[in-house]
Every structure is written in structure tokens, then in C-alpha cells.
């Protein structure tokens, strides 16, 4: 069988075939390797005697699954082709974020609003290393060696921030920029194209896509940094399990199909909800497509598909927000996002920082008309509370 030239292929094709060359079987579907340890084969060459440092090649021998395993290697090869860099997988998104802080070891972290878990992890690292943590603003006083960490689109709102602006802010001071792009996986956004030095995803969300696995991925354009991340992962133990890696490898094959459909549906729902804003139950709608900067060039360049599949609603009262999920049939009331099923969360359930009138919606792959009808009925039901 002829090996494809991956560089000439579309991302949707690479998602299916990027790891074909790593398979040692004739299976069409990637096999799941559950072994934690692997036989030494002759000729016996100690790891310290290999011609290149450990974690340099995706074809180096597997020894123990905390170092490498066939399923994880295949997943990282696939993610690397989709994310424009060298991808390293972790047990969760927070494990990936913690690995980033350990690798960069910045004297100060300039942290944007967004996922509360990152703020908790940053506080833990700060306690251990003395790292200072500052709230990130468009005019933050950044110094050499610092790390600027921006989540865009931002959790829970689904609104975007200008990556290019923060890249210029960081690089002018000799700092680095990391982007949490969980809410906008390919093909919705490519942070490296706008100046990012690191890109982070909670792979639990769109990469997993079925609400059945935990994982994280950290991406760098620097092969040596990726090698060091793997070496440090071996010591901290934050490796993704083989079953989770296999589930994600399976899900990546439909990533383009799912994400495009979910984002298109979200944009359609947001356009309809915007017409209800300020009347009845809906006080405000949050999404890239309706944020004040939506028509600016940077938004169009950064998110050419128009926005992601997450939006939020601020309802008129806390009582309305608390009650609305109980009136929905298709939108399941649960935390997380990115799966094939649509979810709604009264955000106060998991994030104490949020306004108690806020609801976050993660659009799945159901028909837009059905999701709209379900939400329309629920909004009518809570009016007046």
C-alpha cells in the first residue's frame, strides 16, 4: 500500500490517515493497545545508548506506557498534523496546563478570565514556585520571561479575544503567549497563525466529542520543547490512558464533520436569540457572532467560520435561569461541552464567580429546528418567574 503525502491532504483526510504508518497490524480501525509494559527485543540497546535522546522519534521502541505506548503515539501523530505543531497528550486539560507552567516556569503569569480550573491550578503552582499571578488585561505590564495565558473563545461566554494583540504585547516584552483554544478546535481557529507560542486544548471536549473520556493536549512549534514536555510528563505521571487515547483517536476522524455542524447550528440559534434580547426572559446573548467586535477584521481572520458551538444567555432573573433547564427535553442539564449531545448548564452550579442569571449552552449535532423549538418552549415557560 502506498503511503499518502500528508502535507498535500486536507485536515479532514489527515484526521483519518495521519497515523496509518504507525500501525503494526492490517486492522483498518486503529487497535487498542492496553499493555503497560513491552518486551525488550534483540539486539539489546539500553535507552541511554540510543543514538538520539529519548522521545525524539515516534518510532523508538516502547518500554513502559508512562513513557510511550502505541495508541498514544498514534494519537499524538494525528493531533500534530491537525494542530500545526508538535502535540503532547496528557491525562486532562488541567494536567496539560500544569505541564505548561512547569515547562515555562515563568516569574509571573498573566491569566485571562475563563475556566476556573486554570485559576486554581495557577494558585497551586504559585504556592510551590513563588510565581506571581496577575489578571490579564489588554494593557498588562508584562516583563521578560513572563507567560501570558489567554483563553479564546472565553468560557463560559463563547466570546473571542484578539490573539494578535496579546502576541504583540507578550513578545514586545520578551514573554511568551499561550492560548487555551478548547472552545474553537480546528477548523474554527489556528492560534499559531496569529502569534501564539503554545496552544492548549481540553481534549475531553471536541477532540473526544462524545462525553466519554478525559484528556488534554499541549502543542508547541518547537520539537525540542515537545521532547522535554514528554520527559517531564514521564516524571509527573500525567500520561493519558490507552483507552482514552483510543477513544480520542476514533473521535478525531469525525472532528471536522461534528465541529462544523455544531458551530453552524450555534450561529443560527444565536441569531434567533438575539432577536429576543431585552424582551421576556432573555436579557443578553453572548457569542462571537454577536459580540461588539464581530465585524472587525481580526475577528473575521481569527474565526473565519463565524464562531464556535458554545454560547451563553443572561436571563432576566436568577429564578428564570435556575428553572429553565427543567423545562428542556433535548438540552441535557450537565457541565462540560463539545459532545455530540447538546448541554445546558446553570453556570452557578460549578463556577461560583459567575452571575447567577447565566446559562451556558453547548450545541451538539441535533437538528437546529429541534433545538430551537425545545429552547423556545422553555423560555416561554420561565417568563414571569
mmCIF file of C-alpha atoms in Angstrom:
data_model
loop_
_atom_site.group_PDB
_atom_site.id
_atom_site.type_symbol
_atom_site.label_atom_id
_atom_site.label_comp_id
_atom_site.label_asym_id
_atom_site.label_seq_id
_atom_site.Cartn_x
_atom_site.Cartn_y
_atom_site.Cartn_z
ATOM 1 C CA UNK A 1 0.000 0.000 0.000
ATOM 2 C CA UNK A 2 1.328 3.441 -0.928
ATOM 3 C CA UNK A 3 1.844 5.908 1.941
ATOM 4 C CA UNK A 4 -0.029 9.208 1.475
ATOM 5 C CA UNK A 5 1.761 12.542 1.347
ATOM 6 C CA UNK A 6 0.110 14.122 4.399
ATOM 7 C CA UNK A 7 1.354 17.608 3.547
ATOM 8 C CA UNK A 8 -0.859 17.686 0.447
ATOM 9 C CA UNK A 9 -4.022 16.489 2.188
ATOM 10 C CA UNK A 10 -6.941 18.374 3.735
ATOM 11 C CA UNK A 11 -7.275 18.293 7.541
ATOM 12 C CA UNK A 12 -10.352 16.066 7.332
ATOM 13 C CA UNK A 13 -8.304 13.483 5.406
ATOM 14 C CA UNK A 14 -5.303 13.774 7.712
ATOM 15 C CA UNK A 15 -7.558 13.146 10.710
ATOM 16 C CA UNK A 16 -8.332 9.708 9.256
ATOM 17 C CA UNK A 17 -4.926 8.731 7.850
ATOM 18 C CA UNK A 18 -2.202 10.595 9.773
ATOM 19 C CA UNK A 19 -1.213 7.585 11.907
ATOM 20 C CA UNK A 20 -1.582 4.848 9.271
ATOM 21 C CA UNK A 21 2.192 4.464 9.004
ATOM 22 C CA UNK A 22 2.471 3.631 12.705
ATOM 23 C CA UNK A 23 0.149 0.624 12.628
ATOM 24 C CA UNK A 24 1.872 -2.750 13.030
ATOM 25 C CA UNK A 25 -1.293 -4.625 12.000
ATOM 26 C CA UNK A 26 -3.564 -4.837 8.960
ATOM 27 C CA UNK A 27 -6.533 -3.549 11.006
ATOM 28 C CA UNK A 28 -8.472 -0.782 9.282
ATOM 29 C CA UNK A 29 -9.690 0.575 12.619
ATOM 30 C CA UNK A 30 -6.791 1.516 14.921
ATOM 31 C CA UNK A 31 -6.220 -1.210 17.514
ATOM 32 C CA UNK A 32 -6.372 -0.517 21.243
ATOM 33 C CA UNK A 33 -3.112 -1.443 22.990
ATOM 34 C CA UNK A 34 -3.768 -1.943 26.705
ATOM 35 C CA UNK A 35 -0.367 -3.269 27.769
ATOM 36 C CA UNK A 36 1.567 -1.151 30.244
ATOM 37 C CA UNK A 37 4.901 -2.839 29.519
ATOM 38 C CA UNK A 38 6.616 -4.115 26.381
ATOM 39 C CA UNK A 39 9.162 -6.878 25.701
ATOM 40 C CA UNK A 40 12.781 -5.940 25.120
ATOM 41 C CA UNK A 41 13.918 -7.221 21.729
ATOM 42 C CA UNK A 42 17.354 -8.124 20.422
ATOM 43 C CA UNK A 43 19.761 -6.571 19.894
ATOM 44 C CA UNK A 44 19.515 -5.166 23.443
ATOM 45 C CA UNK A 45 20.276 -1.437 23.461
ATOM 46 C CA UNK A 46 19.879 0.416 26.772
ATOM 47 C CA UNK A 47 17.773 3.566 26.493
ATOM 48 C CA UNK A 48 20.807 5.619 27.492
ATOM 49 C CA UNK A 49 22.689 4.221 24.483
ATOM 50 C CA UNK A 50 20.105 5.117 21.837
ATOM 51 C CA UNK A 51 21.560 7.305 19.043
ATOM 52 C CA UNK A 52 19.121 10.114 19.843
ATOM 53 C CA UNK A 53 17.654 11.351 23.160
ATOM 54 C CA UNK A 54 14.512 9.633 24.399
ATOM 55 C CA UNK A 55 11.235 10.993 22.974
ATOM 56 C CA UNK A 56 12.913 12.182 19.772
ATOM 57 C CA UNK A 57 11.277 9.742 17.353
ATOM 58 C CA UNK A 58 7.736 8.375 17.128
ATOM 59 C CA UNK A 59 9.215 5.023 16.042
ATOM 60 C CA UNK A 60 11.540 4.487 19.025
ATOM 61 C CA UNK A 61 10.853 1.260 20.959
ATOM 62 C CA UNK A 62 8.083 1.204 23.549
ATOM 63 C CA UNK A 63 9.257 0.230 27.040
ATOM 64 C CA UNK A 64 6.630 1.330 29.564
ATOM 65 C CA UNK A 65 3.373 3.172 28.957
ATOM 66 C CA UNK A 66 4.263 6.097 31.243
ATOM 67 C CA UNK A 67 6.896 6.880 28.602
ATOM 68 C CA UNK A 68 5.169 5.936 25.338
ATOM 69 C CA UNK A 69 2.603 3.469 24.048
ATOM 70 C CA UNK A 70 1.410 2.603 20.525
ATOM 71 C CA UNK A 71 -2.064 4.112 20.931
ATOM 72 C CA UNK A 72 -0.844 7.342 22.477
ATOM 73 C CA UNK A 73 1.879 7.709 19.847
ATOM 74 C CA UNK A 74 -0.706 7.345 17.082
ATOM 75 C CA UNK A 75 -2.914 9.943 18.742
ATOM 76 C CA UNK A 76 -0.077 12.456 19.108
ATOM 77 C CA UNK A 77 0.915 11.944 15.469
ATOM 78 C CA UNK A 78 -2.667 12.684 14.370
ATOM 79 C CA UNK A 79 -3.069 15.719 16.630
ATOM 80 C CA UNK A 80 0.249 17.127 15.437
ATOM 81 C CA UNK A 81 -0.947 17.185 11.836
ATOM 82 C CA UNK A 82 -4.209 18.898 12.821
ATOM 83 C CA UNK A 83 -2.821 21.485 15.239
ATOM 84 C CA UNK A 84 0.127 22.872 13.260
ATOM 85 C CA UNK A 85 2.777 21.813 15.765
ATOM 86 C CA UNK A 86 4.158 19.065 17.980
ATOM 87 C CA UNK A 87 1.306 17.766 20.149
ATOM 88 C CA UNK A 88 1.833 16.170 23.559
ATOM 89 C CA UNK A 89 -1.114 14.484 25.271
ATOM 90 C CA UNK A 90 -1.965 14.495 28.981
ATOM 91 C CA UNK A 91 -4.473 12.924 31.346
ATOM 92 C CA UNK A 92 -6.673 16.057 31.345
ATOM 93 C CA UNK A 93 -6.754 19.642 30.201
ATOM 94 C CA UNK A 94 -5.637 20.788 33.636
ATOM 95 C CA UNK A 95 -2.735 18.323 33.516
ATOM 96 C CA UNK A 96 -1.695 19.943 30.228
ATOM 97 C CA UNK A 97 -1.987 23.442 31.724
ATOM 98 C CA UNK A 98 0.068 22.419 34.757
ATOM 99 C CA UNK A 99 2.701 20.907 32.445
ATOM 100 C CA UNK A 100 2.854 24.224 30.581
ATOM 101 C CA UNK A 101 3.532 26.146 33.803
ATOM 102 C CA UNK A 102 6.198 23.651 34.862
ATOM 103 C CA UNK A 103 7.927 23.805 31.463
ATOM 104 C CA UNK A 104 7.905 27.609 31.095
ATOM 105 C CA UNK A 105 8.373 28.266 34.840
ATOM 106 C CA UNK A 106 7.532 31.968 34.462
ATOM 107 C CA UNK A 107 8.232 34.517 37.198
ATOM 108 C CA UNK A 108 4.744 35.870 36.512
ATOM 109 C CA UNK A 109 1.609 34.520 34.854
ATOM 110 C CA UNK A 110 -0.823 36.969 33.271
ATOM 111 C CA UNK A 111 -4.042 34.949 33.285
ATOM 112 C CA UNK A 112 -7.230 35.840 31.456
ATOM 113 C CA UNK A 113 -10.732 35.261 32.697
ATOM 114 C CA UNK A 114 -12.146 31.892 31.735
ATOM 115 C CA UNK A 115 -12.090 28.383 33.093
ATOM 116 C CA UNK A 116 -11.942 28.454 36.893
ATOM 117 C CA UNK A 117 -9.844 25.268 36.986
ATOM 118 C CA UNK A 118 -6.875 27.069 35.411
ATOM 119 C CA UNK A 119 -7.040 29.727 38.103
ATOM 120 C CA UNK A 120 -6.968 27.001 40.748
ATOM 121 C CA UNK A 121 -4.020 25.216 39.122
ATOM 122 C CA UNK A 122 -2.143 28.522 38.797
ATOM 123 C CA UNK A 123 -2.643 29.200 42.513
ATOM 124 C CA UNK A 124 -1.207 25.767 43.315
ATOM 125 C CA UNK A 125 1.910 26.306 41.172
ATOM 126 C CA UNK A 126 2.317 29.797 42.627
ATOM 127 C CA UNK A 127 2.381 28.281 46.108
ATOM 128 C CA UNK A 128 5.179 25.926 45.066
ATOM 129 C CA UNK A 129 7.328 28.226 42.925
ATOM 130 C CA UNK A 130 6.555 31.776 44.016
ATOM 131 C CA UNK A 131 5.130 32.588 40.567
ATOM 132 C CA UNK A 132 3.086 35.788 40.628
ATOM 133 C CA UNK A 133 -0.403 35.622 39.113
ATOM 134 C CA UNK A 134 -1.906 38.754 37.568
ATOM 135 C CA UNK A 135 -5.257 39.328 35.881
ATOM 136 C CA UNK A 136 -4.643 39.754 32.151
ATOM 137 C CA UNK A 137 -5.849 42.979 30.534
ATOM 138 C CA UNK A 138 -5.185 44.450 27.070
ATOM 139 C CA UNK A 139 -2.586 46.755 28.661
ATOM 140 C CA UNK A 140 -0.981 44.397 31.200
ATOM 141 C CA UNK A 141 2.567 45.286 32.299
ATOM 142 C CA UNK A 142 4.373 42.180 31.028
ATOM 143 C CA UNK A 143 8.059 41.507 31.658
ATOM 144 C CA UNK A 144 10.711 39.282 30.098
ATOM 145 C CA UNK A 145 10.219 35.614 30.936
ATOM 146 C CA UNK A 146 6.550 36.005 31.843
ATOM 147 C CA UNK A 147 3.772 33.862 30.412
ATOM 148 C CA UNK A 148 0.621 35.452 29.025
ATOM 149 C CA UNK A 149 -2.210 32.906 29.032
ATOM 150 C CA UNK A 150 -5.343 33.782 27.081
ATOM 151 C CA UNK A 151 -8.489 31.704 26.731
ATOM 152 C CA UNK A 152 -10.289 32.425 23.474
ATOM 153 C CA UNK A 153 -13.126 31.938 22.897
ATOM 154 C CA UNK A 154 -13.704 32.546 26.582
ATOM 155 C CA UNK A 155 -15.510 30.206 28.933
ATOM 156 C CA UNK A 156 -18.439 30.441 29.613
ATOM 157 C CA UNK A 157 -19.450 33.157 27.166
ATOM 158 C CA UNK A 158 -18.074 31.889 23.863
ATOM 159 C CA UNK A 159 -16.714 35.359 23.010
ATOM 160 C CA UNK A 160 -13.344 35.943 21.300
ATOM 161 C CA UNK A 161 -10.244 37.963 22.199
ATOM 162 C CA UNK A 162 -7.642 39.280 19.774
ATOM 163 C CA UNK A 163 -4.756 36.784 19.756
ATOM 164 C CA UNK A 164 -2.599 39.065 17.614
ATOM 165 C CA UNK A 165 -2.876 41.880 20.150
ATOM 166 C CA UNK A 166 -1.764 39.689 23.055
ATOM 167 C CA UNK A 167 1.016 38.125 20.975
ATOM 168 C CA UNK A 168 2.416 41.603 20.317
ATOM 169 C CA UNK A 169 2.026 42.538 23.993
ATOM 170 C CA UNK A 170 3.913 39.420 25.143
ATOM 171 C CA UNK A 171 6.629 39.342 22.500
ATOM 172 C CA UNK A 172 7.479 43.036 22.849
ATOM 173 C CA UNK A 173 8.390 42.342 26.462
ATOM 174 C CA UNK A 174 10.258 39.080 25.831
ATOM 175 C CA UNK A 175 7.390 36.974 27.209
ATOM 176 C CA UNK A 176 5.521 34.014 25.736
ATOM 177 C CA UNK A 177 1.860 33.640 24.785
ATOM 178 C CA UNK A 178 -0.199 30.519 25.381
ATOM 179 C CA UNK A 179 -3.737 30.119 24.071
ATOM 180 C CA UNK A 180 -6.423 27.883 25.513
ATOM 181 C CA UNK A 181 -8.318 27.147 22.290
ATOM 182 C CA UNK A 182 -10.651 24.489 23.703
ATOM 183 C CA UNK A 183 -13.775 26.347 22.536
ATOM 184 C CA UNK A 184 -12.507 26.639 18.944
ATOM 185 C CA UNK A 185 -10.800 23.481 17.673
ATOM 186 C CA UNK A 186 -9.794 23.117 14.037
ATOM 187 C CA UNK A 187 -11.213 24.227 11.663
ATOM 188 C CA UNK A 188 -12.581 27.137 13.698
ATOM 189 C CA UNK A 189 -9.286 28.724 14.814
ATOM 190 C CA UNK A 190 -5.500 28.371 14.430
ATOM 191 C CA UNK A 191 -3.769 30.344 17.218
ATOM 192 C CA UNK A 192 -0.281 29.728 15.808
ATOM 193 C CA UNK A 193 -1.262 31.693 12.704
ATOM 194 C CA UNK A 194 -1.830 34.738 14.926
ATOM 195 C CA UNK A 195 1.331 34.603 17.029
ATOM 196 C CA UNK A 196 0.774 32.031 19.788
ATOM 197 C CA UNK A 197 3.809 30.222 21.225
ATOM 198 C CA UNK A 198 1.790 27.447 22.872
ATOM 199 C CA UNK A 199 -1.714 26.081 22.252
ATOM 200 C CA UNK A 200 -3.723 24.165 24.822
ATOM 201 C CA UNK A 201 -6.904 22.113 24.446
ATOM 202 C CA UNK A 202 -9.012 20.177 26.865
ATOM 203 C CA UNK A 203 -9.259 17.072 24.681
ATOM 204 C CA UNK A 204 -12.226 15.982 26.786
ATOM 205 C CA UNK A 205 -14.359 18.411 24.815
ATOM 206 C CA UNK A 206 -14.409 18.486 20.979
ATOM 207 C CA UNK A 207 -11.494 16.125 20.349
ATOM 208 C CA UNK A 208 -13.174 13.436 22.447
ATOM 209 C CA UNK A 209 -16.547 14.644 21.254
ATOM 210 C CA UNK A 210 -18.713 12.013 22.973
ATOM 211 C CA UNK A 211 -18.548 12.905 26.690
ATOM 212 C CA UNK A 212 -16.792 9.622 27.469
ATOM 213 C CA UNK A 213 -13.087 10.395 28.035
ATOM 214 C CA UNK A 214 -10.770 12.819 29.829
ATOM 215 C CA UNK A 215 -7.700 14.242 28.166
ATOM 216 C CA UNK A 216 -5.598 17.282 27.394
ATOM 217 C CA UNK A 217 -3.155 18.324 24.706
ATOM 218 C CA UNK A 218 -0.395 20.924 24.671
ATOM 219 C CA UNK A 219 1.099 21.963 21.333
ATOM 220 C CA UNK A 220 4.360 23.737 20.510
ATOM 221 C CA UNK A 221 6.067 24.526 17.185
ATOM 222 C CA UNK A 222 9.395 23.596 18.812
ATOM 223 C CA UNK A 223 10.304 19.892 18.591
ATOM 224 C CA UNK A 224 12.769 20.158 21.474
ATOM 225 C CA UNK A 225 10.158 21.700 23.752
ATOM 226 C CA UNK A 226 7.799 18.832 22.893
ATOM 227 C CA UNK A 227 10.535 16.321 23.756
ATOM 228 C CA UNK A 228 11.124 17.999 27.101
ATOM 229 C CA UNK A 229 7.392 18.021 27.832
ATOM 230 C CA UNK A 230 7.308 14.246 27.300
ATOM 231 C CA UNK A 231 10.341 13.769 29.530
ATOM 232 C CA UNK A 232 8.699 15.809 32.287
ATOM 233 C CA UNK A 233 5.365 14.019 31.772
ATOM 234 C CA UNK A 234 7.216 10.749 32.446
ATOM 235 C CA UNK A 235 8.198 12.136 35.866
ATOM 236 C CA UNK A 236 4.964 13.880 36.856
ATOM 237 C CA UNK A 237 2.849 10.933 35.696
ATOM 238 C CA UNK A 238 0.221 12.937 33.804
ATOM 239 C CA UNK A 239 0.043 10.498 30.892
ATOM 240 C CA UNK A 240 -3.240 9.818 29.100
ATOM 241 C CA UNK A 241 -4.521 6.255 29.439
ATOM 242 C CA UNK A 242 -4.543 3.986 26.396
ATOM 243 C CA UNK A 243 -8.338 3.600 26.375
ATOM 244 C CA UNK A 244 -8.789 7.379 26.445
ATOM 245 C CA UNK A 245 -6.223 7.785 23.676
ATOM 246 C CA UNK A 246 -8.038 5.181 21.561
ATOM 247 C CA UNK A 247 -11.411 6.869 22.115
ATOM 248 C CA UNK A 248 -9.976 10.210 21.086
ATOM 249 C CA UNK A 249 -8.216 8.752 18.055
ATOM 250 C CA UNK A 250 -11.563 7.351 16.947
ATOM 251 C CA UNK A 251 -13.317 10.671 17.523
ATOM 252 C CA UNK A 252 -10.798 12.783 15.621
ATOM 253 C CA UNK A 253 -11.875 11.066 12.412
ATOM 254 C CA UNK A 254 -15.201 12.910 12.597
ATOM 255 C CA UNK A 255 -13.919 16.146 14.167
ATOM 256 C CA UNK A 256 -14.374 18.288 11.074
ATOM 257 C CA UNK A 257 -17.880 16.978 10.438
ATOM 258 C CA UNK A 258 -19.007 17.460 14.020
ATOM 259 C CA UNK A 259 -17.464 20.846 14.719
ATOM 260 C CA UNK A 260 -18.648 22.486 11.504
ATOM 261 C CA UNK A 261 -22.196 21.257 12.096
ATOM 262 C CA UNK A 262 -22.183 22.307 15.750
ATOM 263 C CA UNK A 263 -20.810 25.780 15.010
ATOM 264 C CA UNK A 264 -23.279 26.388 12.173
ATOM 265 C CA UNK A 265 -26.186 25.401 14.407
ATOM 266 C CA UNK A 266 -24.929 27.598 17.248
ATOM 267 C CA UNK A 267 -24.642 30.620 14.970
ATOM 268 C CA UNK A 268 -28.198 30.073 13.718
ATOM 269 C CA UNK A 269 -29.565 29.753 17.253
ATOM 270 C CA UNK A 270 -27.679 32.838 18.417
ATOM 271 C CA UNK A 271 -29.047 34.896 15.504
ATOM 272 C CA UNK A 272 -32.582 33.908 16.537
ATOM 273 C CA UNK A 273 -31.955 34.515 20.254
ATOM 274 C CA UNK A 274 -30.509 37.942 19.518
ATOM 275 C CA UNK A 275 -33.966 38.959 18.239
ATOM 276 C CA UNK A 276 -35.388 38.116 21.683
ATOM 277 C CA UNK A 277 -32.758 40.070 23.614
ATOM 278 C CA UNK A 278 -34.139 42.627 26.047
ATOM 279 C CA UNK A 279 -37.671 41.250 25.976
ATOM 280 C CA UNK A 280 -39.164 38.447 28.012
ATOM 281 C CA UNK A 281 -36.694 36.048 29.613
ATOM 282 C CA UNK A 282 -33.587 36.872 27.541
ATOM 283 C CA UNK A 283 -31.584 39.805 28.909
ATOM 284 C CA UNK A 284 -28.358 39.317 26.901
ATOM 285 C CA UNK A 285 -26.832 36.902 24.382
ATOM 286 C CA UNK A 286 -23.081 36.131 24.359
ATOM 287 C CA UNK A 287 -21.266 34.637 21.336
ATOM 288 C CA UNK A 288 -18.500 35.577 18.908
ATOM 289 C CA UNK A 289 -21.034 36.284 16.159
ATOM 290 C CA UNK A 290 -22.864 38.949 18.197
ATOM 291 C CA UNK A 291 -20.092 40.469 20.334
ATOM 292 C CA UNK A 292 -19.449 44.189 19.669
ATOM 293 C CA UNK A 293 -16.239 43.458 17.709
ATOM 294 C CA UNK A 294 -17.864 40.809 15.488
ATOM 295 C CA UNK A 295 -17.447 42.888 12.333
ATOM 296 C CA UNK A 296 -13.796 43.773 12.919
ATOM 297 C CA UNK A 297 -11.070 42.346 10.695
ATOM 298 C CA UNK A 298 -9.295 40.495 13.497
ATOM 299 C CA UNK A 299 -12.438 38.518 14.386
ATOM 300 C CA UNK A 300 -13.031 37.571 10.753
ATOM 301 C CA UNK A 301 -9.415 36.473 10.326
ATOM 302 C CA UNK A 302 -9.174 34.645 13.644
ATOM 303 C CA UNK A 303 -12.523 32.852 13.424
ATOM 304 C CA UNK A 304 -13.389 32.611 9.728
ATOM 305 C CA UNK A 305 -16.291 30.220 10.354
ATOM 306 C CA UNK A 306 -18.117 32.897 12.358
ATOM 307 C CA UNK A 307 -17.922 31.468 15.879
ATOM 308 C CA UNK A 308 -17.856 28.351 17.984
ATOM 309 C CA UNK A 309 -20.534 25.977 19.242
ATOM 310 C CA UNK A 310 -20.841 27.459 22.753
ATOM 311 C CA UNK A 311 -22.940 30.487 23.652
ATOM 312 C CA UNK A 312 -24.377 31.892 26.864
ATOM 313 C CA UNK A 313 -27.589 33.607 27.862
ATOM 314 C CA UNK A 314 -28.106 36.045 30.680
ATOM 315 C CA UNK A 315 -31.726 35.716 31.739
ATOM 316 C CA UNK A 316 -33.774 38.429 33.372
ATOM 317 C CA UNK A 317 -33.764 36.832 36.834
ATOM 318 C CA UNK A 318 -31.873 34.178 38.777
ATOM 319 C CA UNK A 319 -35.128 32.276 39.223
ATOM 320 C CA UNK A 320 -35.562 32.018 35.448
ATOM 321 C CA UNK A 321 -32.005 30.767 34.975
ATOM 322 C CA UNK A 322 -32.358 28.170 37.738
ATOM 323 C CA UNK A 323 -35.665 26.889 36.366
ATOM 324 C CA UNK A 324 -35.060 26.878 32.608
ATOM 325 C CA UNK A 325 -33.092 23.585 32.371
ATOM 326 C CA UNK A 326 -36.018 21.740 33.962
ATOM 327 C CA UNK A 327 -38.217 22.720 31.013
ATOM 328 C CA UNK A 328 -35.861 21.365 28.334
ATOM 329 C CA UNK A 329 -36.209 17.934 26.718
ATOM 330 C CA UNK A 330 -33.203 17.829 24.360
ATOM 331 C CA UNK A 331 -30.665 20.051 26.106
ATOM 332 C CA UNK A 332 -29.317 17.958 28.999
ATOM 333 C CA UNK A 333 -28.506 19.821 32.202
ATOM 334 C CA UNK A 334 -24.846 18.976 32.832
ATOM 335 C CA UNK A 335 -21.450 20.622 32.925
ATOM 336 C CA UNK A 336 -18.794 20.271 30.191
ATOM 337 C CA UNK A 337 -19.208 20.815 26.459
ATOM 338 C CA UNK A 338 -18.150 19.693 22.999
ATOM 339 C CA UNK A 339 -20.044 16.408 22.821
ATOM 340 C CA UNK A 340 -22.490 15.228 20.176
ATOM 341 C CA UNK A 341 -25.338 15.852 22.626
ATOM 342 C CA UNK A 342 -26.443 19.405 23.415
ATOM 343 C CA UNK A 343 -25.894 20.527 27.007
ATOM 344 C CA UNK A 344 -27.098 23.438 29.103
ATOM 345 C CA UNK A 345 -25.678 24.456 32.464
ATOM 346 C CA UNK A 346 -26.929 26.902 35.017
ATOM 347 C CA UNK A 347 -23.369 28.048 35.453
ATOM 348 C CA UNK A 348 -23.710 28.777 39.163
ATOM 349 C CA UNK A 349 -23.716 25.016 39.683
ATOM 350 C CA UNK A 350 -19.975 24.732 39.017
ATOM 351 C CA UNK A 351 -18.486 28.261 38.907
ATOM 352 C CA UNK A 352 -19.104 30.476 41.918
ATOM 353 C CA UNK A 353 -17.666 33.504 40.079
ATOM 354 C CA UNK A 354 -20.499 33.646 37.515
ATOM 355 C CA UNK A 355 -23.601 35.792 37.624
ATOM 356 C CA UNK A 356 -26.416 33.540 38.828
ATOM 357 C CA UNK A 357 -28.565 34.588 35.891
ATOM 358 C CA UNK A 358 -26.139 32.985 33.416
ATOM 359 C CA UNK A 359 -26.755 29.812 31.415
ATOM 360 C CA UNK A 360 -24.116 28.200 29.184
ATOM 361 C CA UNK A 361 -25.189 26.222 26.109
ATOM 362 C CA UNK A 362 -23.063 23.681 24.236
ATOM 363 C CA UNK A 363 -24.590 22.791 20.879
ATOM 364 C CA UNK A 364 -24.484 19.169 19.772
ATOM 365 C CA UNK A 365 -25.235 17.578 16.418
ATOM 366 C CA UNK A 366 -29.024 17.509 16.706
ATOM 367 C CA UNK A 367 -31.195 19.344 14.174
ATOM 368 C CA UNK A 368 -31.215 23.097 14.666
ATOM 369 C CA UNK A 369 -35.020 23.277 14.332
ATOM 370 C CA UNK A 370 -35.490 20.736 17.125
ATOM 371 C CA UNK A 371 -33.069 22.507 19.471
ATOM 372 C CA UNK A 372 -34.710 25.854 18.762
ATOM 373 C CA UNK A 373 -38.211 24.533 19.423
ATOM 374 C CA UNK A 374 -37.083 22.978 22.700
ATOM 375 C CA UNK A 375 -35.407 26.185 23.878
ATOM 376 C CA UNK A 376 -38.281 28.368 22.680
ATOM 377 C CA UNK A 377 -40.742 26.377 24.770
ATOM 378 C CA UNK A 378 -38.525 26.541 27.857
ATOM 379 C CA UNK A 379 -38.095 30.311 27.554
ATOM 380 C CA UNK A 380 -41.864 30.758 27.375
ATOM 381 C CA UNK A 381 -42.285 28.524 30.410
ATOM 382 C CA UNK A 382 -39.999 30.596 32.672
ATOM 383 C CA UNK A 383 -41.208 34.063 31.694
ATOM 384 C CA UNK A 384 -42.608 35.850 34.698
ATOM 385 C CA UNK A 385 -40.569 33.965 37.319
#
